[in-house]
Short mmCIF file of C-alpha atoms in Angstrom, two decimals:
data_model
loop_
_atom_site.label_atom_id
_atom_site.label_comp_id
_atom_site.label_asym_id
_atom_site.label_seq_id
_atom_site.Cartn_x
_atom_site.Cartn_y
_atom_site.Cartn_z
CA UNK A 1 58.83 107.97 125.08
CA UNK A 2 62.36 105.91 125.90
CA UNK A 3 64.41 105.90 122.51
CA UNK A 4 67.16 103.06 122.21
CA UNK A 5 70.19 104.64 122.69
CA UNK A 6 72.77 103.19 120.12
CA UNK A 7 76.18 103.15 121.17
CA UNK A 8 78.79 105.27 119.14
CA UNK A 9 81.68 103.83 117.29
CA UNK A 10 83.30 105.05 114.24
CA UNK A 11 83.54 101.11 113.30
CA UNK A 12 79.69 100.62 112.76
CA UNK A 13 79.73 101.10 109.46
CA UNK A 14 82.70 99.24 108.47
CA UNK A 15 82.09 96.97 104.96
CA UNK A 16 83.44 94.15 103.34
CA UNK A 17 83.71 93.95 99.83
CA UNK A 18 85.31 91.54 97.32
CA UNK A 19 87.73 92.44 94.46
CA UNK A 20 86.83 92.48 91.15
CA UNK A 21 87.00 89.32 88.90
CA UNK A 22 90.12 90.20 87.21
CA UNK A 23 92.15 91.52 90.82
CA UNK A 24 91.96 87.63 92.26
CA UNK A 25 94.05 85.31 92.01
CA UNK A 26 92.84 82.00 89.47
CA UNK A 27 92.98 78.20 88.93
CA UNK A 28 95.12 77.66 92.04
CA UNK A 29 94.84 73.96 93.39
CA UNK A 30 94.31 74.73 97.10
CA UNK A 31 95.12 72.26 99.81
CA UNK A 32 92.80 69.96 100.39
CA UNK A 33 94.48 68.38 103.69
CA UNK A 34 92.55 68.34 106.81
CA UNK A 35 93.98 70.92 109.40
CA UNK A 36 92.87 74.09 111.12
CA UNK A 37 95.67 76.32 109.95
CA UNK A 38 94.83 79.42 107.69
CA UNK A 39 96.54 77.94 104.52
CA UNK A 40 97.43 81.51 103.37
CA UNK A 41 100.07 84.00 104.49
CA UNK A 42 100.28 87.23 103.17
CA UNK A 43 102.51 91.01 103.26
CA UNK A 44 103.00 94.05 101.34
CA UNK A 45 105.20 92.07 98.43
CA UNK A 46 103.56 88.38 98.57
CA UNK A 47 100.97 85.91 98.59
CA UNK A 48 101.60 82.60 99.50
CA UNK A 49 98.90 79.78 99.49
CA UNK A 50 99.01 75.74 100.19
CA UNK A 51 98.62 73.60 97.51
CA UNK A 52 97.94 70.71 96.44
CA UNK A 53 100.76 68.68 95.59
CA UNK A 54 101.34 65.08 94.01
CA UNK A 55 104.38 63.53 96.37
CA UNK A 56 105.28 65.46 99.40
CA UNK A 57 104.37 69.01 100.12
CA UNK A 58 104.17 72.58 98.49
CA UNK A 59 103.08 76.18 98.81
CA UNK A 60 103.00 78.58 96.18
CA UNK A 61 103.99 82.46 96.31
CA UNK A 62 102.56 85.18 94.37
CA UNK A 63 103.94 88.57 94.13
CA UNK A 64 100.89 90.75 95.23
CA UNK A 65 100.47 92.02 91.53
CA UNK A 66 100.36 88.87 89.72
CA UNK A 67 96.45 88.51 89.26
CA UNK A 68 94.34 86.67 87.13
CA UNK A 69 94.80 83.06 85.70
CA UNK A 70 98.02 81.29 87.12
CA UNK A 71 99.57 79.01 85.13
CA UNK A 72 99.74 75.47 86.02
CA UNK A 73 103.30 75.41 85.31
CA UNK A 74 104.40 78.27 87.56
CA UNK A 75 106.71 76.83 90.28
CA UNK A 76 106.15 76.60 93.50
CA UNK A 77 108.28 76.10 96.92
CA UNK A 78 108.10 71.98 96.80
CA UNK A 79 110.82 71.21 99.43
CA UNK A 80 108.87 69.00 102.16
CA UNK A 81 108.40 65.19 101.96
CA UNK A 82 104.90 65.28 103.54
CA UNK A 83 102.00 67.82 102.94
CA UNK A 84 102.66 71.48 104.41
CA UNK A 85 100.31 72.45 107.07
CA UNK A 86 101.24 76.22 108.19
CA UNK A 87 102.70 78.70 106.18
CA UNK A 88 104.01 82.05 107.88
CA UNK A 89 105.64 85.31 106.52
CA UNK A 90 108.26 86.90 108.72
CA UNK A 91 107.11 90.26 109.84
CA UNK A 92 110.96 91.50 110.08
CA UNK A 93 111.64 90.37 106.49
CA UNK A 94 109.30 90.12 103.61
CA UNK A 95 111.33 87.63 101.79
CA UNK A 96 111.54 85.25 104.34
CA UNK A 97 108.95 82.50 104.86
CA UNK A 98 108.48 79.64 107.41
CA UNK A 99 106.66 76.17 106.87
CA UNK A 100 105.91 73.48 108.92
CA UNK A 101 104.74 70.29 107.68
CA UNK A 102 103.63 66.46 108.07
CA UNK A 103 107.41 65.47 107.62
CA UNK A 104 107.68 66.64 111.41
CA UNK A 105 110.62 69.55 109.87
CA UNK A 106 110.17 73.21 109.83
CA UNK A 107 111.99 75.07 106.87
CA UNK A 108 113.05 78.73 106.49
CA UNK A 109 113.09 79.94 102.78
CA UNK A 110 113.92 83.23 100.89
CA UNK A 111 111.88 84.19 97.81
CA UNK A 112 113.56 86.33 95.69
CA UNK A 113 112.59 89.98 94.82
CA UNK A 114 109.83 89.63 91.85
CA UNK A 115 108.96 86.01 93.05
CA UNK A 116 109.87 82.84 92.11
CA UNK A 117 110.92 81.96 88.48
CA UNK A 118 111.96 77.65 88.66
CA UNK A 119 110.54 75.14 91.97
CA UNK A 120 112.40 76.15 95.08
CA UNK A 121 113.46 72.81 96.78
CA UNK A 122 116.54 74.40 98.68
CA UNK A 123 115.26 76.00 101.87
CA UNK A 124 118.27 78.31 103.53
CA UNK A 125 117.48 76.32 107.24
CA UNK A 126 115.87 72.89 107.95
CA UNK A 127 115.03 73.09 111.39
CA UNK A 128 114.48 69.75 112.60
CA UNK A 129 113.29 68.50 116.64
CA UNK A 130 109.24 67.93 116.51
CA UNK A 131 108.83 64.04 116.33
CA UNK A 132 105.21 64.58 115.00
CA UNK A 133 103.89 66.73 112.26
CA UNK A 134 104.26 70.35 112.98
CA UNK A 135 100.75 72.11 112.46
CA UNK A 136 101.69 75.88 114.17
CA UNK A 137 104.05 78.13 113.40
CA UNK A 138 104.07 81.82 114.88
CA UNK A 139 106.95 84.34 114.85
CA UNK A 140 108.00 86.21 117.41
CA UNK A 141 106.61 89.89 117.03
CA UNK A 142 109.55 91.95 118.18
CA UNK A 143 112.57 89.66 117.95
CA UNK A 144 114.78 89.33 115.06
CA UNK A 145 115.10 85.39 113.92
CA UNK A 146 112.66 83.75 116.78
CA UNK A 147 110.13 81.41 115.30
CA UNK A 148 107.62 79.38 117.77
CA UNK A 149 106.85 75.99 116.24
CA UNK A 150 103.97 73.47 117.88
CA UNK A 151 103.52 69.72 116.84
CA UNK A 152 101.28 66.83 117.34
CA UNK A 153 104.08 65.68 119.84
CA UNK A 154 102.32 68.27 122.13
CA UNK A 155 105.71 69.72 122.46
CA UNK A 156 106.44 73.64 122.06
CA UNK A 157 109.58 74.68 120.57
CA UNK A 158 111.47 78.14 120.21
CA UNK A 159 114.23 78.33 117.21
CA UNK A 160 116.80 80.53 117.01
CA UNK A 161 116.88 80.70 112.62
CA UNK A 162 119.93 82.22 111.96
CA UNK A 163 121.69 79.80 114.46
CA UNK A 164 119.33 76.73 113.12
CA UNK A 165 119.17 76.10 117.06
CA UNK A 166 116.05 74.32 119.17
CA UNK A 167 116.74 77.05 122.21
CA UNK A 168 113.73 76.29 123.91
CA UNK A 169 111.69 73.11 124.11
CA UNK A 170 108.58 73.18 125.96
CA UNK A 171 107.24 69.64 126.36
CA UNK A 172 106.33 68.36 129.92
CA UNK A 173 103.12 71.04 130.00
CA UNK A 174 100.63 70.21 127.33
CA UNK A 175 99.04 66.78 127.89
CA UNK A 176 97.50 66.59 124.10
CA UNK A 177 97.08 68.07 121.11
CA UNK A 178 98.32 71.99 121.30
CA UNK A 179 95.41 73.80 118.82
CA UNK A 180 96.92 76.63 118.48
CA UNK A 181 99.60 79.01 120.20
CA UNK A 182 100.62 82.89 119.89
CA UNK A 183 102.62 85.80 121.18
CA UNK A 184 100.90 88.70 123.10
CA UNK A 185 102.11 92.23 121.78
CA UNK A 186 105.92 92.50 122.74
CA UNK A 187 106.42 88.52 122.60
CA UNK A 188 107.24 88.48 126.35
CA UNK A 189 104.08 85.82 126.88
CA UNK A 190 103.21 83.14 125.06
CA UNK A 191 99.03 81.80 124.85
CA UNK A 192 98.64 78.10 124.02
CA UNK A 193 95.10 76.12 123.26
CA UNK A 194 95.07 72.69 124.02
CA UNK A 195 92.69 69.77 123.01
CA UNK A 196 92.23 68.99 127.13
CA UNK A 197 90.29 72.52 127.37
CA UNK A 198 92.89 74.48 129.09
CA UNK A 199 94.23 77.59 128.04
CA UNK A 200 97.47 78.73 129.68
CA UNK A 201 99.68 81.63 129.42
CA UNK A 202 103.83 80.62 129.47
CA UNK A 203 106.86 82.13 129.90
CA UNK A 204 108.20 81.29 126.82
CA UNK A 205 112.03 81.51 128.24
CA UNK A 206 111.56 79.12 131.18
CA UNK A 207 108.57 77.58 129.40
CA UNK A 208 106.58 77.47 132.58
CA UNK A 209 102.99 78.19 133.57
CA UNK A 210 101.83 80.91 134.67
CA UNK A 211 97.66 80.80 134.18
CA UNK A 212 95.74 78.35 133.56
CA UNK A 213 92.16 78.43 133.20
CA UNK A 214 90.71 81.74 133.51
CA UNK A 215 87.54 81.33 135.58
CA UNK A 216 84.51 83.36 134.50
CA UNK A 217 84.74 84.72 130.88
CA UNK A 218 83.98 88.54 131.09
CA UNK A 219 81.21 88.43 128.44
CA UNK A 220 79.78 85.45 126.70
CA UNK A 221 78.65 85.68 122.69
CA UNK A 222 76.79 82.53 120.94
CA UNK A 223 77.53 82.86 117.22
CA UNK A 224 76.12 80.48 115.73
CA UNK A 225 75.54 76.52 115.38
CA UNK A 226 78.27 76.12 112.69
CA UNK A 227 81.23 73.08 113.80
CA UNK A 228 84.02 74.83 111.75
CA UNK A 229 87.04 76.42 113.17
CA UNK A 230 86.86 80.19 113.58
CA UNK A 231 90.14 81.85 112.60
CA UNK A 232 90.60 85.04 114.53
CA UNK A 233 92.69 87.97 113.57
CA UNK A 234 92.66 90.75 115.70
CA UNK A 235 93.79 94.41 115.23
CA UNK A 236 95.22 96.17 118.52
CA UNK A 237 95.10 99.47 116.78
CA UNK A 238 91.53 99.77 116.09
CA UNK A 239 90.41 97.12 118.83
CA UNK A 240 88.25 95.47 115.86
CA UNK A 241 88.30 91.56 116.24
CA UNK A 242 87.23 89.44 112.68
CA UNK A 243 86.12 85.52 113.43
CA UNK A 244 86.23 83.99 109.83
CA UNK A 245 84.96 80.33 109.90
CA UNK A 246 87.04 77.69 108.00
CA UNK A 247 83.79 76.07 106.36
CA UNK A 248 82.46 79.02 106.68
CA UNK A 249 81.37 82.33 104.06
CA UNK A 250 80.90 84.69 106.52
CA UNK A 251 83.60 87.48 108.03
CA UNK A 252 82.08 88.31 111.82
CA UNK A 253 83.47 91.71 113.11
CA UNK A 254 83.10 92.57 116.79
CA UNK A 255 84.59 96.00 119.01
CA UNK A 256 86.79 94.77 122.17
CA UNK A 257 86.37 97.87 124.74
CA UNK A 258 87.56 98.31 128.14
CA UNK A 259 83.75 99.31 129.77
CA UNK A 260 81.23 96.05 129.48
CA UNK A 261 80.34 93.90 127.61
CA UNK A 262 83.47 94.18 126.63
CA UNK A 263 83.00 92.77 123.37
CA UNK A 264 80.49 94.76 121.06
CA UNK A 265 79.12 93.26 117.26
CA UNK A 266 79.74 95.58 114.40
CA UNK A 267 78.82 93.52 111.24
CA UNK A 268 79.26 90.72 109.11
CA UNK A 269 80.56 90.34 105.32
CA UNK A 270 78.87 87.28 103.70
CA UNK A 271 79.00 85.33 100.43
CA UNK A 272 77.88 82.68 98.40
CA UNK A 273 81.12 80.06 98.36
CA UNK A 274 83.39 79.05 101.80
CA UNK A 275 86.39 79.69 102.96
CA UNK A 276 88.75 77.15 102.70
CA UNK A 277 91.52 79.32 104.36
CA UNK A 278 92.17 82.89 105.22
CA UNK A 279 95.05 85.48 104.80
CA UNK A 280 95.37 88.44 106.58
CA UNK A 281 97.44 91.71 105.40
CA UNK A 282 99.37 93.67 108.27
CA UNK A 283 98.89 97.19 108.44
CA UNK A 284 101.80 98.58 106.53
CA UNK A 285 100.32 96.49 103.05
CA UNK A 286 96.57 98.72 103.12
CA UNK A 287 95.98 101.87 101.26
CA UNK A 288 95.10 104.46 103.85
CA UNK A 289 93.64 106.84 101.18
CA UNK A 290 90.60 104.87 100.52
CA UNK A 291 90.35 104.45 104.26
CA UNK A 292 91.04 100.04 104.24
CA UNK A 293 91.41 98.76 107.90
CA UNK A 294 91.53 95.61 107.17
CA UNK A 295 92.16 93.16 103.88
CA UNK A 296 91.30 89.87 103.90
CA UNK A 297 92.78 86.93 101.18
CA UNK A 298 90.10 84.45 101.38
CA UNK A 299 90.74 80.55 99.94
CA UNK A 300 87.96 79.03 97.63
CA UNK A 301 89.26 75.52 96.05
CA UNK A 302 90.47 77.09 93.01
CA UNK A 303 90.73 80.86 93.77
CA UNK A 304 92.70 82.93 96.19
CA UNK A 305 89.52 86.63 96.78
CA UNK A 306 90.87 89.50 98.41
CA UNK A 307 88.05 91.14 100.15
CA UNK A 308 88.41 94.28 101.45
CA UNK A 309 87.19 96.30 104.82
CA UNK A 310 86.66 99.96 104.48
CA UNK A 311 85.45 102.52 107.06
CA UNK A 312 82.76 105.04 104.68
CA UNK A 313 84.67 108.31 105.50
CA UNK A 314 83.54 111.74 103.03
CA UNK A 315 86.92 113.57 102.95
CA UNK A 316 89.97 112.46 100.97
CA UNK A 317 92.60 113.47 103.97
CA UNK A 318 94.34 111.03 105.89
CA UNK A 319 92.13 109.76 108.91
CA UNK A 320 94.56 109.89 111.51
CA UNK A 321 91.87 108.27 114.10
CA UNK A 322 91.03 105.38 112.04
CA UNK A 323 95.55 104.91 111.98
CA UNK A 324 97.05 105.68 114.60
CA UNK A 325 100.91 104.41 114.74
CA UNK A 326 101.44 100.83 113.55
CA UNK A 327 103.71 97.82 114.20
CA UNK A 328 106.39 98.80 111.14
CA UNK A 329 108.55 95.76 110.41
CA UNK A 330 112.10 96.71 111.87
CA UNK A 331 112.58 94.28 115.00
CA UNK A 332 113.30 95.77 118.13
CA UNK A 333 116.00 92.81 119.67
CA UNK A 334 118.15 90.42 118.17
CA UNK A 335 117.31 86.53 118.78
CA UNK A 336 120.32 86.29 121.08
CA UNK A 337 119.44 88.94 123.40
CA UNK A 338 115.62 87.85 123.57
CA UNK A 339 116.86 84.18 124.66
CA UNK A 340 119.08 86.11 127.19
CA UNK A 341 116.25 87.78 128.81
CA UNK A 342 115.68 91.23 126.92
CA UNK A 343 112.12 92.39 125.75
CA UNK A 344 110.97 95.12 123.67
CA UNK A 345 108.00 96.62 122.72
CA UNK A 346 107.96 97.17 118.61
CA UNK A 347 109.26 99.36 116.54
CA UNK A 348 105.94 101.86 115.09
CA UNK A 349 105.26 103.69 111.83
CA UNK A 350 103.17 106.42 110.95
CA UNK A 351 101.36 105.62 107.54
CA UNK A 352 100.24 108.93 106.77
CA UNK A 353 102.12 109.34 103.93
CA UNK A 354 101.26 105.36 102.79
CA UNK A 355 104.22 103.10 104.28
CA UNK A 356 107.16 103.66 102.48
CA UNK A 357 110.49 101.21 104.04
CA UNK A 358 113.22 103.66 105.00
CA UNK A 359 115.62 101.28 105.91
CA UNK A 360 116.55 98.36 103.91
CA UNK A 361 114.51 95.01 105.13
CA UNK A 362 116.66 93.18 107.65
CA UNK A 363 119.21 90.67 105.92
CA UNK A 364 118.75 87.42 106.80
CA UNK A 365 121.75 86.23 107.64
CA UNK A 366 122.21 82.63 108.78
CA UNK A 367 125.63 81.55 111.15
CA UNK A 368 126.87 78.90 108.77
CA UNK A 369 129.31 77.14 110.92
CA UNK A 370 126.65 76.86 113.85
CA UNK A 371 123.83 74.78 111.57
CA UNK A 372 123.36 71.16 111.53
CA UNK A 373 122.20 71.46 107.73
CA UNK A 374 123.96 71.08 104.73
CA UNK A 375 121.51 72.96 102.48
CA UNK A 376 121.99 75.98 104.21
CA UNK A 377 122.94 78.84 102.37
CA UNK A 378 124.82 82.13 103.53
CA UNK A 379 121.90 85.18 103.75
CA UNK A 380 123.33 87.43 101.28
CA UNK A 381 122.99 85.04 98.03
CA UNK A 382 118.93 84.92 96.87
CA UNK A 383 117.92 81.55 96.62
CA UNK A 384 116.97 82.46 92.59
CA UNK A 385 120.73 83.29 91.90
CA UNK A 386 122.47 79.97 93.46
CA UNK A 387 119.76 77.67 91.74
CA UNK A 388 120.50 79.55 87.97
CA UNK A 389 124.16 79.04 89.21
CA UNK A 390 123.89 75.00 89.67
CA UNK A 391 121.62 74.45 86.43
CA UNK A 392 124.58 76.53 84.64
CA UNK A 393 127.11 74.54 86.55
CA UNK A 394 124.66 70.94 85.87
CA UNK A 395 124.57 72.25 82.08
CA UNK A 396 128.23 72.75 81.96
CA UNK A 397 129.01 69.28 82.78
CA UNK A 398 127.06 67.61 80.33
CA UNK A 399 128.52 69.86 77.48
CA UNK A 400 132.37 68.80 78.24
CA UNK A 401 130.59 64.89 79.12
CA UNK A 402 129.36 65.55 75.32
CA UNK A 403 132.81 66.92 73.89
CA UNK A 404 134.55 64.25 75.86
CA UNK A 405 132.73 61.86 74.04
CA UNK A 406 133.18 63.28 70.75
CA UNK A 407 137.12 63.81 71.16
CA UNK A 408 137.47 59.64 72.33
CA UNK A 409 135.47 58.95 69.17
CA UNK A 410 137.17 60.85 66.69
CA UNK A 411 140.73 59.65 68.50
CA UNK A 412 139.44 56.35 67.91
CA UNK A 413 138.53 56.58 64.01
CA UNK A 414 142.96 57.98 63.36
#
């Protein structure tokens, strides 16, 4: 008798499981715009959703640990004139966001430590070149300050932040709508989708082509008859690849291997409600001792889930195969020497003893006298302190407007 042989992975009996009740994150008014971005970016401090919002855009920020009901009240980051599409953490700074939105601008803004306490309508760079709405955002992996930004102008464009520069501009290649675009490991290539069914690999520098179309796919895997967008987030240190469907309530997990088929199915986590959006923590923001590979922050229209992957593991010690060494969030170039031609693989961390920052985050500091905006503010200041500063400043003036007025009154009664 023949018995099946079934292949061995340690990742076979990963499972998904959703937070209790009381550990997600309530009566949030998600976005209800039409686009195929994830609507949700997350890290170790933050979570920060789309919303809706009544006159131009907004996104809202959570520090990790405020759960349960959100007050309608609580401010949010409301600095766009037109609905915000993508939302994006930088990976070299936790307190640095990027959005890009229907206004065709991209803004750069720094949440202060705790989250925020009034609006934030000051962003610290307005990055302005897309003549179209800007749907993708992607930061560069290893690079300190380099944020990729895609529009429906079908043009590509690579920012310098701290300069507030357009160094790169990519727009004679795609010839319609770029679906989405992002780095390969040490941000030396760049992968664009495009609406006329080509894929193609770039140079990002020279912003040149160098594949197109790939020929036969090495394996081929029909999921399912579904029309929404699959998100894909993809883990290079466990080779585990999740395809979450916007539309969708399912989380598909698969194994990418070197030997065929290449591409192996582990599982799936299903639920009741879709997904309007998806979140995905990096490495660094899991707890290692209950043996998390992956945490998702799933979107419902008036909830933000966390649902978490777990690999069922008997001892209590750290699994040093399930984590090896992980990207850690110190970049390994500065912006300046990337554009000149320098790449670098990142910077990794061991998170056996649970990821603990040894060095302070990078600051962001932004060349003042080299941006084209006004609202720009220099790095060190947190975007909390200046606006308490102007509402003292605004409250100051209209108590010596008021004693003004009282002093030419009583002048005028002697």
């Amino acid at each position: 008798m023949s018995r099946k042989v079934v292949r061995t992975s340690k990742f076979r009996h990963v499972f998904g499981q959703a937070v209790k009740a009381d550990q997600c994150y309530d009566d949030i008014r998600i976005s209800q715009m039409t686009w195929d971005s994830n609507f949700c970016s997350v890290n170790p401090k933050f979570v920060a959703m789309i919303v809706d919002a009544s006159g131009g855009g907004a996104f809202m920020v959570l520090p990790l640990s405020k759960t349960g009901r959100i007050d309608m009240s609580y401010p949010t980051v409301c600095g766009h004139t037109g609905p915000v599409l993508d939302i994006e953490f930088c990976p070299h700074n936790d307190n640095i966001i990027a959005s890009g939105s229907e206004d065709c601008s991209v803004m750069i803004w720094e949440i202060p430590e705790g989250g925020l306490t009034s609006p934030l309508t000051d962003p610290v760079v307005k990055l302005e070149g897309h003549s179209k709405r800007v749907g993708i955002l992607s930061w560069h992996p290893t690079a300190h300050n380099v944020l990729l930004s895609a529009g429906c102008d079908n043009v590509v464009i690579l920012w310098n932040v701290a300069r507030g520069e357009a160094v790169v501009r990519i727009d004679s290649v795609h010839t319609d709508l770029i679906y989405s675009a992002c780095w390969n490991r040490d941000g030396s290539r760049i992968l664009t989708s495009c609406k006329d069914k080509t894929m193609r690999v770039l140079d990002p520098r020279k912003g040149t082509v160098l594949f197109k179309n790939f020929g036969e796919p090495l394996t081929l895997q029909e999921l399912d008859t579904s029309s929404g967008v699959l998100l894909p987030f993809f883990d290079p240190d466990t080779g585990v690849v999740y395809l979450c469907g916007k539309g969708d309530s399912s989380i598909r997990y698969f194994e990418v291997t070197d030997e065929a088929p290449y591409v192996h199915y582990l599982s799936m986590f299903s639920s009741k409600e879709s997904q309007k959006g998806m979140g995905y923590m990096p490495k660094r923001g899991l707890e290692v001792n209950k043996c998390e590979i992956a945490r998702f922050y799933k979107l419902h229209e008036r909830k933000c889930e966390p649902i978490v992957m777990t690999v069922p593991r008997k001892s209590d010690l750290f699994q040093e195969d399930l984590y090896p060494d992980t990207v850690g969030p110190e970049p390994s170039v500065e912006a300046d020497e990337w554009f000149e031609g320098k790449d670098a693989p990142p910077n990794l961390i061991s998170l056996k003893d649970g990821f603990v920052a040894t060095t302070k985050a990078k600051e962001f500091k932004v060349h003042k006298s080299l941006l084209k905006t006004t609202t720009a503010s220099a790095g060190n200041h947190d975007n909390g302190g200046v606006q308490s500063l102007r509402k003292e400043v605004k409250d100051l003036k209209e108590a010596i407007e008021e004693l003004t007025k009282r002093v030419k009154e009583l002048e005028s009664k002697h």
